[in-house]
mmCIF file with all atom_site columns, C-alpha atoms in Angstrom:
data_model
loop_
_atom_site.group_PDB
_atom_site.id
_atom_site.type_symbol
_atom_site.label_atom_id
_atom_site.label_alt_id
_atom_site.label_comp_id
_atom_site.label_asym_id
_atom_site.label_entity_id
_atom_site.label_seq_id
_atom_site.pdbx_PDB_ins_code
_atom_site.Cartn_x
_atom_site.Cartn_y
_atom_site.Cartn_z
_atom_site.occupancy
_atom_site.B_iso_or_equiv
_atom_site.pdbx_formal_charge
_atom_site.auth_seq_id
_atom_site.auth_comp_id
_atom_site.auth_asym_id
_atom_site.auth_atom_id
_atom_site.pdbx_PDB_model_num
ATOM 1   C CA . MET A 1 1   ? -4.113  2.460   -23.092 1.00 0.00 ? 1   MET A CA 1
ATOM 2   C CA . PRO A 1 2   ? -5.600  1.759   -19.662 1.00 0.00 ? 2   PRO A CA 1
ATOM 3   C CA . GLU A 1 3   ? -8.865  3.467   -18.938 1.00 0.00 ? 3   GLU A CA 1
ATOM 4   C CA . LEU A 1 4   ? -10.019 5.019   -15.698 1.00 0.00 ? 4   LEU A CA 1
ATOM 5   C CA . ASP A 1 5   ? -13.756 5.464   -15.420 1.00 0.00 ? 5   ASP A CA 1
ATOM 6   C CA . GLY A 1 6   ? -14.741 9.110   -15.001 1.00 0.00 ? 6   GLY A CA 1
ATOM 7   C CA . VAL A 1 7   ? -16.674 8.257   -11.848 1.00 0.00 ? 7   VAL A CA 1
ATOM 8   C CA . LEU A 1 8   ? -13.548 6.809   -10.237 1.00 0.00 ? 8   LEU A CA 1
ATOM 9   C CA . TYR A 1 9   ? -11.491 9.793   -11.416 1.00 0.00 ? 9   TYR A CA 1
ATOM 10  C CA . LYS A 1 10  ? -14.002 12.094  -9.790  1.00 0.00 ? 10  LYS A CA 1
ATOM 11  C CA . GLU A 1 11  ? -13.819 10.187  -6.502  1.00 0.00 ? 11  GLU A CA 1
ATOM 12  C CA . ILE A 1 12  ? -10.043 10.673  -6.375  1.00 0.00 ? 12  ILE A CA 1
ATOM 13  C CA . VAL A 1 13  ? -10.263 14.388  -7.219  1.00 0.00 ? 13  VAL A CA 1
ATOM 14  C CA . GLU A 1 14  ? -13.043 14.989  -4.689  1.00 0.00 ? 14  GLU A CA 1
ATOM 15  C CA . GLN A 1 15  ? -11.034 13.266  -1.959  1.00 0.00 ? 15  GLN A CA 1
ATOM 16  C CA . ALA A 1 16  ? -7.977  15.371  -2.872  1.00 0.00 ? 16  ALA A CA 1
ATOM 17  C CA . LEU A 1 17  ? -10.012 18.587  -2.690  1.00 0.00 ? 17  LEU A CA 1
ATOM 18  C CA . ARG A 1 18  ? -11.616 17.527  0.584   1.00 0.00 ? 18  ARG A CA 1
ATOM 19  C CA . GLU A 1 19  ? -8.239  16.870  2.217   1.00 0.00 ? 19  GLU A CA 1
ATOM 20  C CA . PHE A 1 20  ? -6.539  19.965  0.771   1.00 0.00 ? 20  PHE A CA 1
ATOM 21  C CA . PRO A 1 21  ? -4.107  21.432  1.835   1.00 0.00 ? 21  PRO A CA 1
ATOM 22  C CA . ASN A 1 22  ? -2.893  18.040  3.060   1.00 0.00 ? 22  ASN A CA 1
ATOM 23  C CA . GLU A 1 23  ? -1.995  15.272  0.658   1.00 0.00 ? 23  GLU A CA 1
ATOM 24  C CA . CYS A 1 24  ? -4.592  12.548  0.264   1.00 0.00 ? 24  CYS A CA 1
ATOM 25  C CA . CYS A 1 25  ? -3.908  8.900   -0.561  1.00 0.00 ? 25  CYS A CA 1
ATOM 26  C CA . GLY A 1 26  ? -5.577  5.614   -1.358  1.00 0.00 ? 26  GLY A CA 1
ATOM 27  C CA . VAL A 1 27  ? -5.756  2.495   -3.469  1.00 0.00 ? 27  VAL A CA 1
ATOM 28  C CA . VAL A 1 28  ? -7.381  1.728   -6.812  1.00 0.00 ? 28  VAL A CA 1
ATOM 29  C CA . ALA A 1 29  ? -8.436  -1.908  -7.082  1.00 0.00 ? 29  ALA A CA 1
ATOM 30  C CA . ALA A 1 30  ? -8.786  -3.789  -10.364 1.00 0.00 ? 30  ALA A CA 1
ATOM 31  C CA . ASN A 1 31  ? -11.500 -6.375  -10.837 1.00 0.00 ? 31  ASN A CA 1
ATOM 32  C CA . GLY A 1 32  ? -11.087 -9.902  -12.209 1.00 0.00 ? 32  GLY A CA 1
ATOM 33  C CA . HIS A 1 33  ? -10.845 -8.458  -15.745 1.00 0.00 ? 33  HIS A CA 1
ATOM 34  C CA . GLY A 1 34  ? -7.906  -6.290  -14.687 1.00 0.00 ? 34  GLY A CA 1
ATOM 35  C CA . ARG A 1 35  ? -9.919  -3.078  -15.052 1.00 0.00 ? 35  ARG A CA 1
ATOM 36  C CA . PRO A 1 36  ? -9.878  -0.410  -12.345 1.00 0.00 ? 36  PRO A CA 1
ATOM 37  C CA . ALA A 1 37  ? -13.137 -0.937  -10.511 1.00 0.00 ? 37  ALA A CA 1
ATOM 38  C CA . LYS A 1 38  ? -13.084 0.721   -7.103  1.00 0.00 ? 38  LYS A CA 1
ATOM 39  C CA . ILE A 1 39  ? -11.428 3.542   -5.199  1.00 0.00 ? 39  ILE A CA 1
ATOM 40  C CA . PHE A 1 40  ? -10.431 2.875   -1.612  1.00 0.00 ? 40  PHE A CA 1
ATOM 41  C CA . PRO A 1 41  ? -9.634  6.138   0.185   1.00 0.00 ? 41  PRO A CA 1
ATOM 42  C CA . ALA A 1 42  ? -7.044  5.764   2.942   1.00 0.00 ? 42  ALA A CA 1
ATOM 43  C CA . ARG A 1 43  ? -5.964  7.963   5.805   1.00 0.00 ? 43  ARG A CA 1
ATOM 44  C CA . ASN A 1 44  ? -2.709  9.824   5.342   1.00 0.00 ? 44  ASN A CA 1
ATOM 45  C CA . ILE A 1 45  ? -1.133  9.252   8.760   1.00 0.00 ? 45  ILE A CA 1
ATOM 46  C CA . ASP A 1 46  ? 1.389   12.004  8.048   1.00 0.00 ? 46  ASP A CA 1
ATOM 47  C CA . ALA A 1 47  ? -1.524  14.481  7.780   1.00 0.00 ? 47  ALA A CA 1
ATOM 48  C CA . SER A 1 48  ? 0.916   16.661  5.859   1.00 0.00 ? 48  SER A CA 1
ATOM 49  C CA . THR A 1 49  ? 0.933   19.118  2.982   1.00 0.00 ? 49  THR A CA 1
ATOM 50  C CA . ALA A 1 50  ? 4.168   17.570  1.738   1.00 0.00 ? 50  ALA A CA 1
ATOM 51  C CA . THR A 1 51  ? 4.156   13.823  2.413   1.00 0.00 ? 51  THR A CA 1
ATOM 52  C CA . TYR A 1 52  ? 1.835   10.857  2.725   1.00 0.00 ? 52  TYR A CA 1
ATOM 53  C CA . ARG A 1 53  ? 1.899   7.452   4.345   1.00 0.00 ? 53  ARG A CA 1
ATOM 54  C CA . ILE A 1 54  ? -1.071  5.162   3.890   1.00 0.00 ? 54  ILE A CA 1
ATOM 55  C CA . ASP A 1 55  ? -2.342  4.180   7.338   1.00 0.00 ? 55  ASP A CA 1
ATOM 56  C CA . PRO A 1 56  ? -1.380  0.480   7.630   1.00 0.00 ? 56  PRO A CA 1
ATOM 57  C CA . ILE A 1 57  ? -4.693  -0.208  9.371   1.00 0.00 ? 57  ILE A CA 1
ATOM 58  C CA . ASP A 1 58  ? -6.496  1.128   6.306   1.00 0.00 ? 58  ASP A CA 1
ATOM 59  C CA . LEU A 1 59  ? -4.215  -0.872  4.036   1.00 0.00 ? 59  LEU A CA 1
ATOM 60  C CA . MET A 1 60  ? -5.069  -3.997  6.042   1.00 0.00 ? 60  MET A CA 1
ATOM 61  C CA . ARG A 1 61  ? -8.804  -3.367  5.675   1.00 0.00 ? 61  ARG A CA 1
ATOM 62  C CA . ILE A 1 62  ? -8.470  -2.519  1.963   1.00 0.00 ? 62  ILE A CA 1
ATOM 63  C CA . GLN A 1 63  ? -6.397  -5.646  1.286   1.00 0.00 ? 63  GLN A CA 1
ATOM 64  C CA . ASP A 1 64  ? -9.043  -7.746  3.071   1.00 0.00 ? 64  ASP A CA 1
ATOM 65  C CA . GLU A 1 65  ? -11.764 -6.283  0.863   1.00 0.00 ? 65  GLU A CA 1
ATOM 66  C CA . ILE A 1 66  ? -9.687  -6.754  -2.283  1.00 0.00 ? 66  ILE A CA 1
ATOM 67  C CA . ASP A 1 67  ? -8.971  -10.385 -1.293  1.00 0.00 ? 67  ASP A CA 1
ATOM 68  C CA . ALA A 1 68  ? -12.652 -11.036 -0.572  1.00 0.00 ? 68  ALA A CA 1
ATOM 69  C CA . GLU A 1 69  ? -13.535 -9.953  -4.133  1.00 0.00 ? 69  GLU A CA 1
ATOM 70  C CA . ASP A 1 70  ? -10.537 -11.755 -5.631  1.00 0.00 ? 70  ASP A CA 1
ATOM 71  C CA . TRP A 1 71  ? -9.400  -8.377  -7.007  1.00 0.00 ? 71  TRP A CA 1
ATOM 72  C CA . ARG A 1 72  ? -5.922  -6.900  -6.972  1.00 0.00 ? 72  ARG A CA 1
ATOM 73  C CA . VAL A 1 73  ? -4.165  -3.615  -6.285  1.00 0.00 ? 73  VAL A CA 1
ATOM 74  C CA . TRP A 1 74  ? -4.075  -1.660  -9.570  1.00 0.00 ? 74  TRP A CA 1
ATOM 75  C CA . ALA A 1 75  ? -2.674  1.650   -8.363  1.00 0.00 ? 75  ALA A CA 1
ATOM 76  C CA . PHE A 1 76  ? -1.786  3.758   -5.372  1.00 0.00 ? 76  PHE A CA 1
ATOM 77  C CA . PHE A 1 77  ? -2.866  7.357   -5.625  1.00 0.00 ? 77  PHE A CA 1
ATOM 78  C CA . HIS A 1 78  ? -1.965  10.550  -3.800  1.00 0.00 ? 78  HIS A CA 1
ATOM 79  C CA . SER A 1 79  ? -2.258  14.275  -4.299  1.00 0.00 ? 79  SER A CA 1
ATOM 80  C CA . HIS A 1 80  ? 0.333   16.976  -4.711  1.00 0.00 ? 80  HIS A CA 1
ATOM 81  C CA . THR A 1 81  ? -1.355  20.018  -3.284  1.00 0.00 ? 81  THR A CA 1
ATOM 82  C CA . HIS A 1 82  ? 1.321   22.542  -4.199  1.00 0.00 ? 82  HIS A CA 1
ATOM 83  C CA . SER A 1 83  ? 3.331   20.983  -7.006  1.00 0.00 ? 83  SER A CA 1
ATOM 84  C CA . GLU A 1 84  ? 2.886   19.359  -10.398 1.00 0.00 ? 84  GLU A CA 1
ATOM 85  C CA . ALA A 1 85  ? 1.528   15.855  -10.974 1.00 0.00 ? 85  ALA A CA 1
ATOM 86  C CA . TYR A 1 86  ? 4.962   14.295  -11.304 1.00 0.00 ? 86  TYR A CA 1
ATOM 87  C CA . PRO A 1 87  ? 6.822   11.962  -8.887  1.00 0.00 ? 87  PRO A CA 1
ATOM 88  C CA . SER A 1 88  ? 8.978   13.853  -6.419  1.00 0.00 ? 88  SER A CA 1
ATOM 89  C CA . ARG A 1 89  ? 12.288  12.576  -5.097  1.00 0.00 ? 89  ARG A CA 1
ATOM 90  C CA . THR A 1 90  ? 10.459  11.291  -2.016  1.00 0.00 ? 90  THR A CA 1
ATOM 91  C CA . ASP A 1 91  ? 7.938   9.515   -4.264  1.00 0.00 ? 91  ASP A CA 1
ATOM 92  C CA . ARG A 1 92  ? 10.736  7.836   -6.211  1.00 0.00 ? 92  ARG A CA 1
ATOM 93  C CA . GLU A 1 93  ? 12.648  6.807   -3.079  1.00 0.00 ? 93  GLU A CA 1
ATOM 94  C CA . GLN A 1 94  ? 9.607   5.388   -1.344  1.00 0.00 ? 94  GLN A CA 1
ATOM 95  C CA . ALA A 1 95  ? 8.466   3.591   -4.509  1.00 0.00 ? 95  ALA A CA 1
ATOM 96  C CA . SER A 1 96  ? 11.859  1.902   -4.779  1.00 0.00 ? 96  SER A CA 1
ATOM 97  C CA . HIS A 1 97  ? 11.299  0.390   -1.319  1.00 0.00 ? 97  HIS A CA 1
ATOM 98  C CA . ALA A 1 98  ? 7.786   -0.745  -2.242  1.00 0.00 ? 98  ALA A CA 1
ATOM 99  C CA . GLN A 1 99  ? 8.522   -2.065  -5.742  1.00 0.00 ? 99  GLN A CA 1
ATOM 100 C CA . ASP A 1 100 ? 9.337   -5.631  -4.728  1.00 0.00 ? 100 ASP A CA 1
ATOM 101 C CA . TRP A 1 101 ? 6.169   -5.798  -2.643  1.00 0.00 ? 101 TRP A CA 1
ATOM 102 C CA . TYR A 1 102 ? 3.816   -4.390  -5.255  1.00 0.00 ? 102 TYR A CA 1
ATOM 103 C CA . PRO A 1 103 ? 5.326   -5.370  -8.605  1.00 0.00 ? 103 PRO A CA 1
ATOM 104 C CA . GLY A 1 104 ? 3.770   -3.671  -11.613 1.00 0.00 ? 104 GLY A CA 1
ATOM 105 C CA . VAL A 1 105 ? 1.729   -1.251  -9.549  1.00 0.00 ? 105 VAL A CA 1
ATOM 106 C CA . ARG A 1 106 ? 1.242   2.252   -10.942 1.00 0.00 ? 106 ARG A CA 1
ATOM 107 C CA . TYR A 1 107 ? 1.118   5.497   -9.011  1.00 0.00 ? 107 TYR A CA 1
ATOM 108 C CA . LEU A 1 108 ? -1.537  8.054   -9.837  1.00 0.00 ? 108 LEU A CA 1
ATOM 109 C CA . ILE A 1 109 ? -0.735  11.614  -8.820  1.00 0.00 ? 109 ILE A CA 1
ATOM 110 C CA . VAL A 1 110 ? -3.344  14.340  -8.826  1.00 0.00 ? 110 VAL A CA 1
ATOM 111 C CA . SER A 1 111 ? -2.057  17.902  -8.721  1.00 0.00 ? 111 SER A CA 1
ATOM 112 C CA . LEU A 1 112 ? -4.094  20.669  -7.145  1.00 0.00 ? 112 LEU A CA 1
ATOM 113 C CA . THR A 1 113 ? -1.818  23.567  -8.064  1.00 0.00 ? 113 THR A CA 1
ATOM 114 C CA . ASP A 1 114 ? -4.892  24.817  -9.940  1.00 0.00 ? 114 ASP A CA 1
ATOM 115 C CA . ARG A 1 115 ? -7.797  23.586  -7.864  1.00 0.00 ? 115 ARG A CA 1
ATOM 116 C CA . GLU A 1 116 ? -10.230 24.576  -10.599 1.00 0.00 ? 116 GLU A CA 1
ATOM 117 C CA . GLN A 1 117 ? -8.453  22.224  -12.966 1.00 0.00 ? 117 GLN A CA 1
ATOM 118 C CA . PRO A 1 118 ? -6.925  19.261  -11.143 1.00 0.00 ? 118 PRO A CA 1
ATOM 119 C CA . GLU A 1 119 ? -4.510  17.208  -13.211 1.00 0.00 ? 119 GLU A CA 1
ATOM 120 C CA . LEU A 1 120 ? -4.115  13.441  -12.817 1.00 0.00 ? 120 LEU A CA 1
ATOM 121 C CA . ARG A 1 121 ? -1.213  11.502  -14.317 1.00 0.00 ? 121 ARG A CA 1
ATOM 122 C CA . SER A 1 122 ? -0.060  7.896   -14.067 1.00 0.00 ? 122 SER A CA 1
ATOM 123 C CA . PHE A 1 123 ? 3.480   6.620   -13.516 1.00 0.00 ? 123 PHE A CA 1
ATOM 124 C CA . PHE A 1 124 ? 5.445   3.461   -13.033 1.00 0.00 ? 124 PHE A CA 1
ATOM 125 C CA . MET A 1 125 ? 8.505   3.797   -10.839 1.00 0.00 ? 125 MET A CA 1
ATOM 126 C CA . LEU A 1 126 ? 11.315  1.293   -10.808 1.00 0.00 ? 126 LEU A CA 1
ATOM 127 C CA . ASP A 1 127 ? 14.697  1.690   -9.081  1.00 0.00 ? 127 ASP A CA 1
ATOM 128 C CA . GLY A 1 128 ? 14.118  5.436   -8.823  1.00 0.00 ? 128 GLY A CA 1
ATOM 129 C CA . ASN A 1 129 ? 13.301  5.815   -12.527 1.00 0.00 ? 129 ASN A CA 1
ATOM 130 C CA . VAL A 1 130 ? 9.986   7.221   -13.706 1.00 0.00 ? 130 VAL A CA 1
ATOM 131 C CA . GLU A 1 131 ? 7.976   6.100   -16.694 1.00 0.00 ? 131 GLU A CA 1
ATOM 132 C CA . GLU A 1 132 ? 4.758   7.904   -17.463 1.00 0.00 ? 132 GLU A CA 1
ATOM 133 C CA . GLU A 1 133 ? 1.797   5.921   -18.695 1.00 0.00 ? 133 GLU A CA 1
ATOM 134 C CA . GLU A 1 134 ? -0.914  7.415   -20.853 1.00 0.00 ? 134 GLU A CA 1
ATOM 135 C CA . LEU A 1 135 ? -4.191  7.018   -19.080 1.00 0.00 ? 135 LEU A CA 1
ATOM 136 C CA . SER A 1 136 ? -7.544  7.559   -20.683 1.00 0.00 ? 136 SER A CA 1
ATOM 137 C CA . ILE A 1 137 ? -10.222 9.010   -18.437 1.00 0.00 ? 137 ILE A CA 1
ATOM 138 C CA . ALA A 1 138 ? -13.558 8.030   -19.890 1.00 0.00 ? 138 ALA A CA 1
ATOM 139 C CA . MET B 2 1   ? -0.705  -20.474 20.662  1.00 0.00 ? 1   MET B CA 1
ATOM 140 C CA . ALA B 2 2   ? -2.218  -20.699 17.176  1.00 0.00 ? 2   ALA B CA 1
ATOM 141 C CA . VAL B 2 3   ? -2.317  -17.346 15.448  1.00 0.00 ? 3   VAL B CA 1
ATOM 142 C CA . THR B 2 4   ? -3.434  -16.356 11.965  1.00 0.00 ? 4   THR B CA 1
ATOM 143 C CA . VAL B 2 5   ? -0.915  -14.580 9.754   1.00 0.00 ? 5   VAL B CA 1
ATOM 144 C CA . LYS B 2 6   ? -2.201  -12.418 6.926   1.00 0.00 ? 6   LYS B CA 1
ATOM 145 C CA . LEU B 2 7   ? 0.284   -12.325 4.077   1.00 0.00 ? 7   LEU B CA 1
ATOM 146 C CA . PRO B 2 8   ? 0.770   -9.561  1.493   1.00 0.00 ? 8   PRO B CA 1
ATOM 147 C CA . THR B 2 9   ? 0.051   -10.744 -2.052  1.00 0.00 ? 9   THR B CA 1
ATOM 148 C CA . ILE B 2 10  ? 3.692   -11.183 -3.052  1.00 0.00 ? 10  ILE B CA 1
ATOM 149 C CA . LEU B 2 11  ? 4.447   -13.595 -0.178  1.00 0.00 ? 11  LEU B CA 1
ATOM 150 C CA . ARG B 2 12  ? 1.526   -15.910 -0.853  1.00 0.00 ? 12  ARG B CA 1
ATOM 151 C CA . LYS B 2 13  ? 3.494   -17.826 -3.459  1.00 0.00 ? 13  LYS B CA 1
ATOM 152 C CA . PHE B 2 14  ? 5.530   -19.270 -0.573  1.00 0.00 ? 14  PHE B CA 1
ATOM 153 C CA . ALA B 2 15  ? 2.372   -20.490 1.145   1.00 0.00 ? 15  ALA B CA 1
ATOM 154 C CA . GLY B 2 16  ? 0.373   -22.236 -1.557  1.00 0.00 ? 16  GLY B CA 1
ATOM 155 C CA . ASN B 2 17  ? -1.188  -18.910 -2.613  1.00 0.00 ? 17  ASN B CA 1
ATOM 156 C CA . GLU B 2 18  ? -3.047  -18.611 0.676   1.00 0.00 ? 18  GLU B CA 1
ATOM 157 C CA . ALA B 2 19  ? -3.800  -15.104 1.975   1.00 0.00 ? 19  ALA B CA 1
ATOM 158 C CA . ARG B 2 20  ? -4.073  -16.332 5.575   1.00 0.00 ? 20  ARG B CA 1
ATOM 159 C CA . VAL B 2 21  ? -2.054  -19.074 7.182   1.00 0.00 ? 21  VAL B CA 1
ATOM 160 C CA . ALA B 2 22  ? -1.719  -20.497 10.687  1.00 0.00 ? 22  ALA B CA 1
ATOM 161 C CA . ALA B 2 23  ? 1.436   -20.350 12.757  1.00 0.00 ? 23  ALA B CA 1
ATOM 162 C CA . GLU B 2 24  ? 2.387   -20.875 16.383  1.00 0.00 ? 24  GLU B CA 1
ATOM 163 C CA . GLY B 2 25  ? 4.442   -19.006 18.923  1.00 0.00 ? 25  GLY B CA 1
ATOM 164 C CA . ALA B 2 26  ? 4.232   -17.046 22.157  1.00 0.00 ? 26  ALA B CA 1
ATOM 165 C CA . THR B 2 27  ? 5.892   -13.998 20.617  1.00 0.00 ? 27  THR B CA 1
ATOM 166 C CA . LEU B 2 28  ? 5.891   -12.413 17.185  1.00 0.00 ? 28  LEU B CA 1
ATOM 167 C CA . GLY B 2 29  ? 9.481   -13.578 16.703  1.00 0.00 ? 29  GLY B CA 1
ATOM 168 C CA . GLU B 2 30  ? 8.467   -17.179 17.416  1.00 0.00 ? 30  GLU B CA 1
ATOM 169 C CA . VAL B 2 31  ? 5.481   -16.900 15.107  1.00 0.00 ? 31  VAL B CA 1
ATOM 170 C CA . LEU B 2 32  ? 7.674   -15.667 12.247  1.00 0.00 ? 32  LEU B CA 1
ATOM 171 C CA . LYS B 2 33  ? 10.198  -18.426 12.939  1.00 0.00 ? 33  LYS B CA 1
ATOM 172 C CA . ASP B 2 34  ? 7.444   -21.044 12.852  1.00 0.00 ? 34  ASP B CA 1
ATOM 173 C CA . LEU B 2 35  ? 6.047   -19.476 9.680   1.00 0.00 ? 35  LEU B CA 1
ATOM 174 C CA . GLU B 2 36  ? 9.452   -19.701 8.013   1.00 0.00 ? 36  GLU B CA 1
ATOM 175 C CA . SER B 2 37  ? 9.800   -23.376 8.979   1.00 0.00 ? 37  SER B CA 1
ATOM 176 C CA . ARG B 2 38  ? 6.403   -24.118 7.438   1.00 0.00 ? 38  ARG B CA 1
ATOM 177 C CA . TYR B 2 39  ? 6.898   -21.956 4.337   1.00 0.00 ? 39  TYR B CA 1
ATOM 178 C CA . PRO B 2 40  ? 10.615  -21.495 3.646   1.00 0.00 ? 40  PRO B CA 1
ATOM 179 C CA . GLY B 2 41  ? 11.418  -18.056 2.182   1.00 0.00 ? 41  GLY B CA 1
ATOM 180 C CA . VAL B 2 42  ? 8.267   -16.371 3.403   1.00 0.00 ? 42  VAL B CA 1
ATOM 181 C CA . THR B 2 43  ? 9.950   -14.168 6.025   1.00 0.00 ? 43  THR B CA 1
ATOM 182 C CA . LYS B 2 44  ? 13.153  -13.466 4.058   1.00 0.00 ? 44  LYS B CA 1
ATOM 183 C CA . ASN B 2 45  ? 12.162  -9.887  3.187   1.00 0.00 ? 45  ASN B CA 1
ATOM 184 C CA . VAL B 2 46  ? 10.168  -9.272  6.344   1.00 0.00 ? 46  VAL B CA 1
ATOM 185 C CA . LEU B 2 47  ? 13.213  -9.532  8.582   1.00 0.00 ? 47  LEU B CA 1
ATOM 186 C CA . ALA B 2 48  ? 16.216  -7.264  8.155   1.00 0.00 ? 48  ALA B CA 1
ATOM 187 C CA . ASP B 2 49  ? 19.757  -8.645  7.946   1.00 0.00 ? 49  ASP B CA 1
ATOM 188 C CA . GLY B 2 50  ? 20.322  -7.801  11.615  1.00 0.00 ? 50  GLY B CA 1
ATOM 189 C CA . GLY B 2 51  ? 17.333  -9.935  12.594  1.00 0.00 ? 51  GLY B CA 1
ATOM 190 C CA . GLY B 2 52  ? 14.826  -7.173  13.428  1.00 0.00 ? 52  GLY B CA 1
ATOM 191 C CA . LEU B 2 53  ? 11.825  -6.210  11.364  1.00 0.00 ? 53  LEU B CA 1
ATOM 192 C CA . HIS B 2 54  ? 12.558  -4.658  8.011   1.00 0.00 ? 54  HIS B CA 1
ATOM 193 C CA . ARG B 2 55  ? 12.220  -0.880  8.095   1.00 0.00 ? 55  ARG B CA 1
ATOM 194 C CA . PHE B 2 56  ? 9.628   -0.690  5.321   1.00 0.00 ? 56  PHE B CA 1
ATOM 195 C CA . ILE B 2 57  ? 7.418   -3.436  6.663   1.00 0.00 ? 57  ILE B CA 1
ATOM 196 C CA . ASN B 2 58  ? 4.678   -2.706  9.157   1.00 0.00 ? 58  ASN B CA 1
ATOM 197 C CA . VAL B 2 59  ? 3.606   -5.614  11.308  1.00 0.00 ? 59  VAL B CA 1
ATOM 198 C CA . TYR B 2 60  ? 0.423   -5.474  13.306  1.00 0.00 ? 60  TYR B CA 1
ATOM 199 C CA . VAL B 2 61  ? -0.850  -7.833  15.978  1.00 0.00 ? 61  VAL B CA 1
ATOM 200 C CA . ASN B 2 62  ? -4.585  -7.404  15.722  1.00 0.00 ? 62  ASN B CA 1
ATOM 201 C CA . ASP B 2 63  ? -4.918  -3.606  15.401  1.00 0.00 ? 63  ASP B CA 1
ATOM 202 C CA . GLU B 2 64  ? -1.659  -2.659  17.106  1.00 0.00 ? 64  GLU B CA 1
ATOM 203 C CA . ASP B 2 65  ? 1.624   -1.688  15.472  1.00 0.00 ? 65  ASP B CA 1
ATOM 204 C CA . VAL B 2 66  ? 4.253   -4.000  16.999  1.00 0.00 ? 66  VAL B CA 1
ATOM 205 C CA . ARG B 2 67  ? 6.802   -1.167  16.963  1.00 0.00 ? 67  ARG B CA 1
ATOM 206 C CA . TYR B 2 68  ? 4.923   0.179   19.977  1.00 0.00 ? 68  TYR B CA 1
ATOM 207 C CA . LEU B 2 69  ? 4.467   -3.228  21.615  1.00 0.00 ? 69  LEU B CA 1
ATOM 208 C CA . GLY B 2 70  ? 7.957   -4.706  21.667  1.00 0.00 ? 70  GLY B CA 1
ATOM 209 C CA . SER B 2 71  ? 8.651   -5.530  18.029  1.00 0.00 ? 71  SER B CA 1
ATOM 210 C CA . LEU B 2 72  ? 9.645   -9.209  17.731  1.00 0.00 ? 72  LEU B CA 1
ATOM 211 C CA . GLU B 2 73  ? 9.166   -9.654  21.501  1.00 0.00 ? 73  GLU B CA 1
ATOM 212 C CA . THR B 2 74  ? 5.481   -8.732  21.196  1.00 0.00 ? 74  THR B CA 1
ATOM 213 C CA . PRO B 2 75  ? 3.482   -11.457 22.954  1.00 0.00 ? 75  PRO B CA 1
ATOM 214 C CA . THR B 2 76  ? 0.990   -13.387 20.843  1.00 0.00 ? 76  THR B CA 1
ATOM 215 C CA . SER B 2 77  ? -2.019  -15.322 22.087  1.00 0.00 ? 77  SER B CA 1
ATOM 216 C CA . ASP B 2 78  ? -4.387  -17.906 20.703  1.00 0.00 ? 78  ASP B CA 1
ATOM 217 C CA . GLY B 2 79  ? -6.609  -16.338 18.083  1.00 0.00 ? 79  GLY B CA 1
ATOM 218 C CA . ASP B 2 80  ? -4.432  -13.277 17.437  1.00 0.00 ? 80  ASP B CA 1
ATOM 219 C CA . VAL B 2 81  ? -4.119  -12.027 13.877  1.00 0.00 ? 81  VAL B CA 1
ATOM 220 C CA . VAL B 2 82  ? -0.694  -10.950 12.659  1.00 0.00 ? 82  VAL B CA 1
ATOM 221 C CA . SER B 2 83  ? -0.710  -8.721  9.558   1.00 0.00 ? 83  SER B CA 1
ATOM 222 C CA . ILE B 2 84  ? 2.351   -8.054  7.413   1.00 0.00 ? 84  ILE B CA 1
ATOM 223 C CA . LEU B 2 85  ? 1.928   -4.757  5.582   1.00 0.00 ? 85  LEU B CA 1
ATOM 224 C CA . PRO B 2 86  ? 4.559   -3.254  3.289   1.00 0.00 ? 86  PRO B CA 1
ATOM 225 C CA . ALA B 2 87  ? 4.647   0.531   3.653   1.00 0.00 ? 87  ALA B CA 1
ATOM 226 C CA . VAL B 2 88  ? 3.194   2.789   0.961   1.00 0.00 ? 88  VAL B CA 1
ATOM 227 C CA . ALA B 2 89  ? 4.408   6.363   1.167   1.00 0.00 ? 89  ALA B CA 1
ATOM 228 C CA . GLY B 2 90  ? 5.757   9.353   -0.711  1.00 0.00 ? 90  GLY B CA 1
ATOM 229 C CA . GLY B 2 91  ? 5.452   13.075  -0.908  1.00 0.00 ? 91  GLY B CA 1
ATOM 230 C CA . ALA B 2 92  ? 5.580   16.186  -2.998  1.00 0.00 ? 92  ALA B CA 1
#
């Protein structure tokens, strides 16, 4: 089972809370050992409570940093501020357009329906289908 | 008009696994055409069937989105950096 360091988990949750009620988004990079190593927050150019789009300028900068370290994109993350931590129809549609560009990437969704107890879950999405992945937060 | 093109990870296999490659052209369209002639297959999923840019691909010349500059007609100059960035989006 893949493991997400508690410090990285906390960074995602804190960003989600900071950007509430809008959705937040970003990238988790894996190091040379394939382990998630760094959170890259990105700007949600939709600035919306219901959708996100990673600012391409941020994605450009993040990809440059990932390339410089010889790392790779491990996951994209975003928050659901008013719904459960499960891919929406929009999530599934958008992921189907991105799947050929980011093969094997997972999507982490953090739900803030209960802001006292955020919930983070991990999913693979392929051709509109959802497969949840058990993720250990250590 | 030598420009640098930054490739997303998945396209690097067409270009000897390089993240950045050189190409020439006075417009973005010419640059992509030159890129394709150097690395066949590299622009296949960047361009839509009709010849324009694919809807889910963002292309930037330096820090500007080419959709606001003239798309494939966007002029390119020596030293410009063209970035190809697949969109990442979703929503609740």
